[in-house]
Amino acid sequence: MANVSALVDRSTAVGAKPALTAVKLSMGLGGLALVLLMLLGLCMRLAQGGLLSMEPELFYEIMTAHGAGMVGIAALTGAGIMWFFLARHVQLTAAVYWLMLCCFLLGVALVLGAIFVGRFAGAWTFLYPLPAHSGGVWETGAAAVFLAGLLSIGTAFLLFYLETGRAIIARYGNLSQALAWPLLLRGSQDDAPPPAVVASAAVIVFNGIGIVVGAAVLAISLINLYAPSFTIDPLLAKNMIYFFGHVFINATIYMAVIAVYEIIPEYTGRPWKTSRTFAAAWSAIMLMVLAVYPHHLLQDTVMPGWALAIGQVVSYAAGLPVIVVTAFSLLVYLTRSGMRWDLASALLVTGVFGWTAGVMPAIVDAVIVVNRVMHNTLWVPGHFHFYLLIGEMAMAFGFMAWLTRADVPEGLPGASYWGFLAYLIGGTGVAVTFLIGGAMSVPRRWAVHVPEWFMQDRAAAFFALISIIGTIVLLGRYLARLAAAAKA
Ligand code: HEM
Ligand SMILES: [Cu+2]
């Protein structure tokens, strides 16, 4: 393995390298947890396909751990990327990142304890009042520890956004400058912020709001466990939970895409600039991410009609601005740039197209008449496995490959090539088999499937295995290179 000595870090950080080690650690921990949780995903598919016998209670514990864990991994890797690149433009305090990581890991320990010791199995969406009504499957204490764990993770990210927000305001004066509103409104701006800052500012605003709403409903649910007379209107609670859930999971990819804006120019030699359209797209997404969440409640007939109409109509538009701006600009930048393909660039470009493709099934599902038929089917896991596996995680692995790249151009040699291919083919297979299941009306979140559905379950398990092999190759390369660099 040549040239690994110089691979450590060539970021042009403003201050001293702010928490570079913590960022590398986050990506490595994220990768390791990903492999474990993918194995749990494989077990779920084998159980659904009748190839592995598993008690339904265990299935739902595993589903809870897989769902909560994967959302956490996506958020942590996204945050690592945002922090790393934001540090090129503003002055961040490393200690806050470490504190965030500690709160995050504490939360993970609580969540895992609640599930595998306390047997909590109410899914990562903790839908009120389910945590308090286990039907004897788990004790109140287990639900409380689970909710407390999520609160700790929420606190971690709130700290993260407060610090990144503080640093951006310290550098750019206020958030409207950082969102490039002068450029947007007047067509020019002195000291216009780079794309990484615009994207970060938008995510800070919408995910800050999302986390606060999530923390409120978590706290209410927690009190309700011990004081059952302390209640909240269940429909309001559901709105708050899905508002939070939608915003939080969307934020993961909006953070990860910063890696594309910052790394691709190194390959094409063309800087990614903040244009007026770019600023408009990010401001639009900032508002639409918040407004679109009722598409999770289209089957709640007691919801006001106008809210559902917003959910449907904004869904057509919400996916588009940033994706179009990103995917289209990427194509323009790539055209005749003589771009060098290596593992990092291949994964980052894959990430943008996985994201674009993965959003399409959600737009279909957000049409009310379609939603009536599709919503509680595997169509929905089909959509989010697509954009998380081939979108967000591909961007995260692209960033990891870039962090540990060698000094000389590498191309896509041997193991990297096969690992990338296995990840891509296996991951796409995992997502597409879910979509096929959805099209066959296979319900979502059922531990036991009938034999008529076994075909797609087993095909999914096969693709899952391939994607796990690919992930191990990509992660192994990252860890091996970090270890080699540490020794050098
Ligand atoms: C080998 C890859 C994977 C496999 C085989 C897999 C499998 C599964 C299965 C079987 C379910 C339950 C589906 C059902 O409702 O019946 C599930 C749910 C889920 N998965 Fe995955 N998964 C994989 C990767 C991922 C990744 C990479 C992410 C995110 C980064 C992810 C996030 C989720 C989430 C959020 C849920 C929802 C849990 C719930 O409904 O409460 N998965 N997955
Ligand atoms: Cu949503």
Coordinates of C-alpha atoms and ligand atoms in Angstrom, one line a residue:
M1 CA 0.0 0.0 0.0
A2 CA 1.9 3.0 -1.3
N3 CA 1.6 6.7 -0.5
V4 CA -0.5 6.3 2.6
S5 CA 1.7 8.5 4.7
A6 CA 0.5 11.7 3.2
L7 CA -3.1 10.8 3.1
V8 CA -4.0 12.1 6.5
D9 CA -5.4 15.5 5.9
R10 CA -5.2 18.3 3.4
S11 CA -8.1 20.3 4.5
T12 CA -7.4 24.0 4.5
A13 CA -9.1 24.6 7.9
V14 CA -9.4 28.1 9.1
G15 CA -8.2 27.3 12.6
A16 CA -6.1 24.4 13.8
K17 CA -7.7 21.2 12.6
P18 CA -11.0 21.3 14.6
A19 CA -11.7 17.8 15.8
L20 CA -10.4 16.1 12.7
T21 CA -9.8 13.0 14.8
A22 CA -13.3 13.1 16.1
V23 CA -14.7 13.4 12.6
K24 CA -12.6 10.4 11.4
L25 CA -13.7 8.5 14.5
S26 CA -17.4 9.3 13.7
M27 CA -17.1 8.0 10.2
G28 CA -15.3 4.8 11.3
L29 CA -17.9 4.2 14.1
G30 CA -20.7 4.9 11.7
G31 CA -19.2 2.4 9.2
L32 CA -18.8 -0.3 11.8
A33 CA -22.4 0.2 13.1
L34 CA -23.6 0.2 9.6
V35 CA -22.2 -3.3 8.9
L36 CA -23.8 -4.6 12.1
L37 CA -27.2 -3.1 11.4
M38 CA -27.1 -4.3 7.8
L39 CA -26.6 -7.8 9.2
L40 CA -29.7 -7.2 11.3
G41 CA -31.5 -6.1 8.2
L42 CA -30.4 -9.3 6.5
C43 CA -31.8 -11.3 9.4
M44 CA -35.1 -9.5 9.1
R45 CA -35.3 -10.3 5.4
L46 CA -34.3 -13.9 6.0
A47 CA -37.0 -14.2 8.7
Q48 CA -39.7 -12.6 6.5
G49 CA -38.6 -15.0 3.7
G50 CA -39.1 -18.1 5.9
L51 CA -35.4 -18.9 5.9
L52 CA -34.7 -18.0 9.6
S53 CA -37.0 -18.6 12.5
M54 CA -37.4 -15.6 14.7
E55 CA -40.0 -14.8 17.3
P56 CA -42.0 -11.7 16.3
E57 CA -41.0 -10.0 19.6
L58 CA -37.4 -10.3 18.5
F59 CA -38.1 -9.1 15.0
Y60 CA -39.6 -5.9 16.3
E61 CA -36.7 -5.4 18.7
I62 CA -34.4 -5.8 15.8
M63 CA -36.5 -3.5 13.6
T64 CA -36.4 -0.9 16.3
A65 CA -32.6 -1.1 16.7
H66 CA -32.1 -1.1 12.9
G67 CA -34.4 1.9 12.3
A68 CA -33.1 4.0 15.2
G69 CA -29.5 3.0 14.6
M70 CA -29.6 3.7 10.9
V71 CA -31.1 7.1 11.3
G72 CA -28.4 7.8 13.9
I73 CA -25.6 6.6 11.6
A74 CA -26.9 8.8 8.7
A75 CA -27.1 11.8 11.0
L76 CA -23.7 11.2 12.5
T77 CA -21.9 10.7 9.2
G78 CA -23.8 13.7 7.7
A79 CA -22.8 15.9 10.7
G80 CA -19.1 14.7 10.4
I81 CA -19.1 15.8 6.8
M82 CA -20.7 19.2 7.5
W83 CA -18.4 19.9 10.4
F84 CA -15.3 19.0 8.4
F85 CA -16.0 21.2 5.4
L86 CA -17.6 24.1 7.4
A87 CA -14.3 24.2 9.3
R88 CA -12.7 25.4 6.0
H89 CA -14.8 28.6 6.1
V90 CA -15.6 29.4 9.8
Q91 CA -13.9 29.0 13.1
L92 CA -15.4 26.0 15.0
T93 CA -14.7 24.9 18.6
A94 CA -13.5 21.3 18.6
A95 CA -14.6 20.6 22.1
V96 CA -18.2 21.0 21.1
Y97 CA -17.9 18.2 18.5
W98 CA -16.4 15.9 21.2
L99 CA -19.2 16.8 23.5
M100 CA -21.7 16.1 20.8
L101 CA -20.1 12.7 20.2
C102 CA -20.2 11.8 23.9
C103 CA -23.9 12.7 24.2
F104 CA -24.6 10.8 21.0
L105 CA -22.8 7.6 22.3
L106 CA -24.5 7.9 25.6
G107 CA -27.8 8.0 23.8
V108 CA -26.8 5.0 21.7
A109 CA -25.9 3.0 24.9
L110 CA -29.3 3.9 26.4
V111 CA -31.2 2.9 23.2
L112 CA -29.4 -0.4 22.9
G113 CA -30.0 -1.2 26.6
A114 CA -33.7 -0.3 26.3
I115 CA -34.1 -2.6 23.3
F116 CA -31.9 -5.6 24.0
V117 CA -32.0 -5.7 27.8
G118 CA -35.4 -4.0 28.4
R119 CA -37.0 -5.5 25.2
F120 CA -38.4 -2.3 24.0
A121 CA -39.8 -2.8 20.5
G122 CA -42.0 0.2 19.7
A123 CA -40.0 1.3 16.6
W124 CA -37.8 4.4 16.2
T125 CA -40.9 6.4 15.6
F126 CA -42.0 5.9 19.3
L127 CA -45.6 6.7 18.2
Y128 CA -47.5 8.1 21.2
P129 CA -49.0 6.4 23.2
L130 CA -47.4 3.1 22.0
P131 CA -44.4 3.3 24.4
A132 CA -46.8 3.2 27.3
H133 CA -48.9 0.4 25.9
S134 CA -46.6 -2.6 25.3
G135 CA -49.2 -5.2 25.9
G136 CA -46.8 -6.8 28.4
V137 CA -43.9 -7.0 26.0
W138 CA -41.7 -4.4 27.7
E139 CA -41.7 -2.6 31.0
T140 CA -42.3 1.1 31.5
G141 CA -38.7 1.6 32.4
A142 CA -37.5 0.2 29.1
A143 CA -39.6 2.7 27.2
A144 CA -38.3 5.5 29.4
V145 CA -34.7 4.6 28.8
F146 CA -35.4 4.4 25.0
L147 CA -37.0 7.9 25.0
A148 CA -34.2 9.2 27.3
G149 CA -31.6 7.8 24.8
L150 CA -33.3 9.6 21.9
L151 CA -33.4 12.8 24.0
S152 CA -29.6 12.5 24.6
I153 CA -29.0 12.0 20.8
G154 CA -31.3 15.0 20.1
T155 CA -29.2 17.1 22.6
A156 CA -26.1 16.0 20.9
F157 CA -27.3 17.4 17.6
L158 CA -28.7 20.5 19.1
L159 CA -25.3 21.3 20.5
F160 CA -23.8 20.6 17.1
Y161 CA -26.2 23.1 15.4
L162 CA -25.8 25.7 18.0
E163 CA -22.1 25.7 17.6
T164 CA -22.1 25.6 13.8
G165 CA -24.8 28.3 13.8
R166 CA -22.7 30.4 16.2
A167 CA -19.6 30.1 14.1
I168 CA -21.5 31.0 10.9
I169 CA -23.0 34.1 12.5
A170 CA -19.6 35.1 13.9
R171 CA -18.1 34.9 10.4
Y172 CA -21.0 36.2 8.2
G173 CA -22.9 38.5 10.6
N174 CA -26.3 36.8 10.4
L175 CA -28.1 33.8 8.9
S176 CA -29.6 35.8 6.0
Q177 CA -26.1 36.6 4.7
A178 CA -25.1 33.0 5.2
L179 CA -28.1 31.9 3.2
A180 CA -26.9 34.3 0.4
W181 CA -30.2 36.3 0.5
P182 CA -28.5 39.5 -0.7
L183 CA -27.3 37.6 -3.7
L184 CA -30.8 36.1 -4.1
L185 CA -32.7 39.3 -3.8
R186 CA -30.3 41.9 -5.4
G187 CA -28.2 39.7 -7.7
S188 CA -24.9 40.4 -6.0
Q189 CA -23.3 40.1 -2.6
D190 CA -19.9 41.1 -1.3
D191 CA -18.2 38.2 0.4
A192 CA -20.8 35.7 -0.9
P193 CA -20.8 32.5 1.2
P194 CA -19.6 29.2 -0.5
P195 CA -22.1 26.4 -1.1
A196 CA -21.0 24.6 2.1
V197 CA -22.0 27.6 4.2
V198 CA -25.3 28.1 2.4
A199 CA -26.3 24.5 2.9
S200 CA -25.2 24.4 6.5
A201 CA -27.1 27.5 7.3
A202 CA -30.3 26.1 5.8
V203 CA -29.9 22.8 7.7
I204 CA -29.2 24.6 10.9
V205 CA -32.5 26.5 10.6
F206 CA -34.8 23.6 9.7
N207 CA -33.2 20.8 11.7
G208 CA -32.9 23.1 14.7
I209 CA -36.7 23.6 14.6
G210 CA -37.2 19.9 13.9
I211 CA -35.1 18.8 16.9
V212 CA -36.8 21.2 19.3
V213 CA -40.3 19.8 18.3
G214 CA -38.9 16.3 18.6
A215 CA -37.5 16.9 22.1
A216 CA -40.9 18.4 23.2
V217 CA -42.9 15.3 22.1
L218 CA -40.2 13.0 23.6
A219 CA -40.4 14.8 26.9
I220 CA -44.2 14.7 26.9
S221 CA -44.2 11.0 26.1
L222 CA -41.6 10.4 28.9
I223 CA -43.7 12.2 31.5
N224 CA -46.8 10.3 30.3
L225 CA -45.1 7.0 31.0
Y226 CA -45.0 7.7 34.7
A227 CA -48.0 10.1 35.0
P228 CA -50.6 8.6 32.7
S229 CA -53.0 11.5 33.4
F230 CA -50.6 13.8 31.7
T231 CA -51.7 13.3 28.1
I232 CA -51.3 15.0 24.8
D233 CA -53.8 14.9 21.9
P234 CA -52.6 11.8 20.0
L235 CA -53.1 13.5 16.6
L236 CA -51.0 16.4 17.7
A237 CA -48.3 14.0 19.0
K238 CA -48.3 12.2 15.7
N239 CA -47.9 15.5 13.8
M240 CA -45.0 16.5 16.0
I241 CA -43.3 13.1 15.7
Y242 CA -43.6 12.9 11.9
F243 CA -42.6 16.6 11.6
F244 CA -39.5 15.8 13.6
G245 CA -38.8 12.4 11.9
H246 CA -39.2 13.8 8.4
V247 CA -37.1 16.9 9.0
F248 CA -34.3 14.9 10.8
I249 CA -33.9 12.2 8.3
N250 CA -33.9 14.7 5.4
A251 CA -31.2 16.8 7.1
T252 CA -28.9 13.8 7.0
I253 CA -28.6 14.0 3.2
Y254 CA -28.6 17.7 3.1
M255 CA -25.5 17.7 5.3
A256 CA -23.8 14.9 3.4
V257 CA -24.2 16.6 0.0
I258 CA -21.8 19.2 1.2
A259 CA -19.1 16.6 0.4
V260 CA -20.1 16.8 -3.2
Y261 CA -19.9 20.6 -3.3
E262 CA -16.4 20.6 -1.7
I263 CA -14.8 17.6 -3.2
I264 CA -16.0 17.4 -6.8
P265 CA -14.2 20.7 -7.7
E266 CA -10.9 19.0 -6.9
Y267 CA -11.6 16.5 -9.6
T268 CA -13.1 18.8 -12.3
G269 CA -10.9 21.8 -11.6
R270 CA -14.1 23.9 -11.7
P271 CA -15.1 25.6 -8.4
W272 CA -18.7 25.0 -7.2
K273 CA -20.0 28.5 -6.9
T274 CA -23.0 29.9 -5.0
S275 CA -25.2 31.2 -7.8
R276 CA -28.5 32.9 -7.5
T277 CA -30.3 29.7 -8.4
F278 CA -28.3 27.8 -5.9
A279 CA -29.3 30.3 -3.1
A280 CA -32.9 30.2 -4.2
A281 CA -33.0 26.4 -4.2
W282 CA -31.6 26.1 -0.7
S283 CA -33.9 28.8 0.7
A284 CA -36.9 27.0 -0.9
I285 CA -35.9 23.7 0.5
M286 CA -35.5 25.2 4.0
L287 CA -39.2 26.2 3.9
M288 CA -40.5 23.2 2.0
V289 CA -38.8 20.5 4.2
L290 CA -40.8 22.0 7.1
A291 CA -44.1 22.2 5.2
V292 CA -44.2 18.9 3.5
Y293 CA -44.3 16.5 6.5
P294 CA -48.2 15.9 6.3
H295 CA -47.4 13.4 3.5
H296 CA -46.8 11.0 6.4
L297 CA -50.4 11.5 7.6
L298 CA -52.3 11.2 4.4
Q299 CA -54.2 8.2 5.8
D300 CA -55.3 10.1 8.9
T301 CA -58.7 11.1 7.7
V302 CA -59.2 13.3 10.8
M303 CA -56.4 15.6 9.6
P304 CA -57.7 18.9 8.2
G305 CA -58.0 18.7 4.4
W306 CA -55.8 21.7 3.7
A307 CA -52.9 20.2 5.6
L308 CA -53.1 17.0 3.5
A309 CA -53.4 19.1 0.3
I310 CA -50.2 20.9 1.3
G311 CA -48.5 17.6 2.0
Q312 CA -49.4 16.4 -1.5
V313 CA -48.7 19.5 -3.5
V314 CA -45.5 20.5 -1.7
S315 CA -44.2 16.9 -2.1
Y316 CA -44.1 17.4 -5.9
A317 CA -41.9 20.4 -5.4
A318 CA -40.0 19.7 -2.2
G319 CA -37.7 17.0 -3.6
L320 CA -36.8 19.0 -6.6
P321 CA -34.9 22.3 -6.1
V322 CA -31.8 21.1 -4.4
I323 CA -31.7 17.8 -6.2
V324 CA -32.1 19.5 -9.6
V325 CA -29.6 22.2 -8.8
T326 CA -27.1 19.6 -7.5
A327 CA -27.6 16.9 -10.1
F328 CA -27.9 19.3 -13.0
S329 CA -24.8 21.3 -11.9
L330 CA -22.9 18.1 -11.3
L331 CA -23.6 17.0 -14.9
V332 CA -22.5 20.4 -16.2
Y333 CA -19.3 20.3 -14.1
L334 CA -18.6 16.7 -15.2
T335 CA -19.1 17.4 -18.9
R336 CA -15.8 17.5 -20.7
S337 CA -14.0 18.1 -17.4
G338 CA -11.7 15.1 -18.1
M339 CA -12.6 14.0 -14.6
R340 CA -10.5 11.4 -13.0
W341 CA -12.5 8.5 -11.6
D342 CA -11.4 7.0 -8.4
L343 CA -13.3 5.5 -5.4
A344 CA -14.2 8.9 -3.9
S345 CA -15.5 10.5 -7.1
A346 CA -17.4 7.4 -8.1
L347 CA -19.1 7.1 -4.8
L348 CA -20.0 10.8 -4.6
V349 CA -21.5 10.9 -8.1
T350 CA -23.4 7.7 -7.2
G351 CA -24.6 9.4 -4.1
V352 CA -26.2 12.3 -6.1
F353 CA -27.9 9.9 -8.5
G354 CA -29.0 7.5 -5.7
W355 CA -30.6 10.5 -4.0
T356 CA -32.3 11.7 -7.1
A357 CA -33.7 8.3 -8.0
G358 CA -34.6 7.5 -4.4
V359 CA -36.8 10.5 -4.1
M360 CA -39.0 9.6 -7.0
P361 CA -41.0 6.8 -5.3
A362 CA -41.7 9.2 -2.4
I363 CA -43.2 11.7 -4.8
V364 CA -45.4 9.0 -6.2
D365 CA -46.4 7.9 -2.7
A366 CA -47.3 11.5 -1.7
V367 CA -50.2 11.6 -4.2
I368 CA -53.2 11.0 -2.0
V369 CA -55.0 8.5 -4.2
V370 CA -51.7 6.4 -4.5
N371 CA -51.0 6.8 -0.8
R372 CA -54.3 5.1 0.0
V373 CA -53.0 1.9 -1.6
M374 CA -49.3 2.1 -1.1
H375 CA -48.6 3.8 2.2
N376 CA -48.3 0.9 4.6
T377 CA -46.5 -1.3 2.1
L378 CA -42.9 -2.0 1.5
W379 CA -43.0 0.8 -1.1
V380 CA -42.0 3.2 1.6
P381 CA -38.9 1.3 2.9
G382 CA -38.1 1.0 -0.9
H383 CA -38.0 4.8 -1.2
F384 CA -35.9 5.5 1.9
H385 CA -33.5 2.5 1.6
F386 CA -32.8 3.8 -1.9
Y387 CA -31.8 7.4 -1.0
L388 CA -30.2 6.4 2.3
L389 CA -28.2 3.4 1.0
I390 CA -27.3 4.7 -2.5
G391 CA -27.5 8.4 -1.6
E392 CA -26.5 9.4 1.9
M393 CA -24.3 6.4 2.8
A394 CA -22.6 6.5 -0.7
M395 CA -21.7 10.1 -0.1
A396 CA -20.4 9.2 3.4
F397 CA -18.2 6.5 1.9
G398 CA -17.1 8.8 -0.8
F399 CA -16.0 11.3 1.8
M400 CA -14.2 8.5 3.7
A401 CA -12.4 7.4 0.5
W402 CA -11.4 11.0 -0.2
L403 CA -10.1 11.5 3.4
T404 CA -7.9 8.5 3.0
R405 CA -6.8 8.9 -0.7
A406 CA -3.2 8.6 -1.7
D407 CA -1.1 11.4 -3.1
V408 CA -1.0 10.1 -6.6
P409 CA -4.1 9.5 -8.7
E410 CA -5.3 6.0 -8.0
G411 CA -8.1 5.2 -10.5
L412 CA -10.4 2.4 -9.3
P413 CA -8.1 -0.5 -8.8
G414 CA -9.0 -4.1 -7.9
A415 CA -10.6 -4.4 -4.5
S416 CA -12.0 -0.8 -4.6
Y417 CA -13.7 -1.5 -7.9
W418 CA -15.3 -4.7 -6.8
G419 CA -16.2 -3.3 -3.4
F420 CA -17.9 -0.3 -5.0
L421 CA -19.7 -2.5 -7.5
A422 CA -20.9 -4.9 -4.8
Y423 CA -22.1 -2.0 -2.7
L424 CA -23.9 -0.4 -5.7
I425 CA -25.5 -3.6 -7.1
G426 CA -26.4 -5.1 -3.7
G427 CA -27.7 -1.8 -2.3
T428 CA -29.8 -1.1 -5.4
G429 CA -31.1 -4.6 -5.1
V430 CA -32.1 -4.1 -1.5
A431 CA -34.0 -1.0 -2.4
V432 CA -35.6 -2.3 -5.6
T433 CA -36.8 -5.6 -3.9
F434 CA -38.6 -3.4 -1.3
L435 CA -40.2 -1.4 -4.1
I436 CA -41.3 -4.6 -5.8
G437 CA -42.8 -5.8 -2.5
G438 CA -44.6 -2.5 -2.3
A439 CA -46.0 -2.9 -5.8
M440 CA -47.2 -6.4 -4.8
S441 CA -49.0 -4.8 -1.8
V442 CA -46.8 -6.5 0.8
P443 CA -47.4 -4.7 4.1
R444 CA -44.6 -2.9 5.9
R445 CA -43.5 -3.8 9.4
W446 CA -44.9 -7.4 9.4
A447 CA -42.6 -9.9 11.1
V448 CA -44.3 -12.8 9.3
H449 CA -44.9 -13.0 5.6
V450 CA -47.1 -15.5 3.7
P451 CA -45.3 -17.8 1.2
E452 CA -46.6 -15.8 -1.8
W453 CA -44.2 -13.0 -0.7
F454 CA -41.2 -15.2 -0.1
M455 CA -39.7 -14.6 -3.5
Q456 CA -39.0 -10.9 -3.1
D457 CA -37.9 -11.5 0.6
R458 CA -35.3 -14.0 -0.5
A459 CA -34.1 -12.0 -3.4
A460 CA -33.7 -9.1 -1.0
A461 CA -31.7 -11.2 1.4
F462 CA -29.4 -12.2 -1.5
F463 CA -28.8 -8.6 -2.5
A464 CA -28.3 -7.6 1.2
L465 CA -25.5 -10.1 1.5
I466 CA -23.8 -8.6 -1.6
S467 CA -24.2 -5.1 -0.3
I468 CA -22.7 -6.1 3.1
I469 CA -19.7 -7.6 1.4
G470 CA -19.2 -4.3 -0.5
T471 CA -19.6 -2.3 2.7
I472 CA -17.0 -4.4 4.4
V473 CA -14.5 -3.8 1.6
L474 CA -15.1 0.0 1.6
L475 CA -14.9 0.2 5.4
G476 CA -11.9 -2.2 5.6
R477 CA -10.0 0.1 3.1
Y478 CA -10.8 3.2 5.2
L479 CA -9.8 1.6 8.5
A480 CA -6.6 0.0 7.0
R481 CA -5.5 3.3 5.6
L482 CA -6.2 5.2 8.8
A483 CA -4.1 2.6 10.6
A484 CA -1.3 2.8 8.1
A485 CA -1.3 6.6 8.3
A486 CA -1.3 6.5 12.1
K487 CA 1.8 4.3 12.0
A488 CA 3.6 6.3 9.4
Ligands
HEM1 C1 -28.2 -4.5 3.8 C2 -28.9 -3.5 3.8 C3 -30.3 -3.3 4.5 C4 -31.3 -4.3 4.7 C5 -31.3 -5.7 4.2 C6 -32.3 -3.7 5.4 C7 -33.5 -4.3 5.8 C8 -34.6 -3.7 6.4 C9 -35.8 -4.4 6.8 C10 -36.2 -5.8 6.5 C11 -36.6 -3.4 7.4 C12 -38.1 -3.7 7.9 C13 -39.0 -3.5 6.7 C14 -40.4 -3.8 7.0 O1 -41.1 -2.8 7.3 O2 -40.8 -5.0 6.9 C15 -35.9 -2.2 7.4 C16 -36.4 -1.0 7.9 C17 -35.6 0.2 8.0 N1 -34.4 0.4 7.5 FE1 -33.2 -1.0 6.6 N2 -32.0 -2.4 5.7 C18 -30.8 -2.1 5.1 C19 -30.1 -0.9 5.2 C20 -30.5 0.2 5.7 C21 -29.8 1.5 5.7 C22 -28.4 1.7 5.1 C23 -30.6 2.4 6.3 C24 -30.3 3.9 6.6 C25 -29.1 4.5 6.6 C26 -31.8 1.7 6.8 C27 -32.8 2.3 7.5 C28 -34.0 1.7 7.8 C29 -35.1 2.3 8.5 C30 -35.2 3.8 9.0 C31 -36.1 1.4 8.6 C32 -37.5 1.6 9.2 C33 -37.8 0.9 10.5 C34 -39.2 1.0 10.9 O3 -40.1 0.8 10.1 O4 -39.5 1.4 12.0 N3 -31.7 0.4 6.4 N4 -34.6 -2.4 6.8
CU2 CU -41.4 12.8 4.7

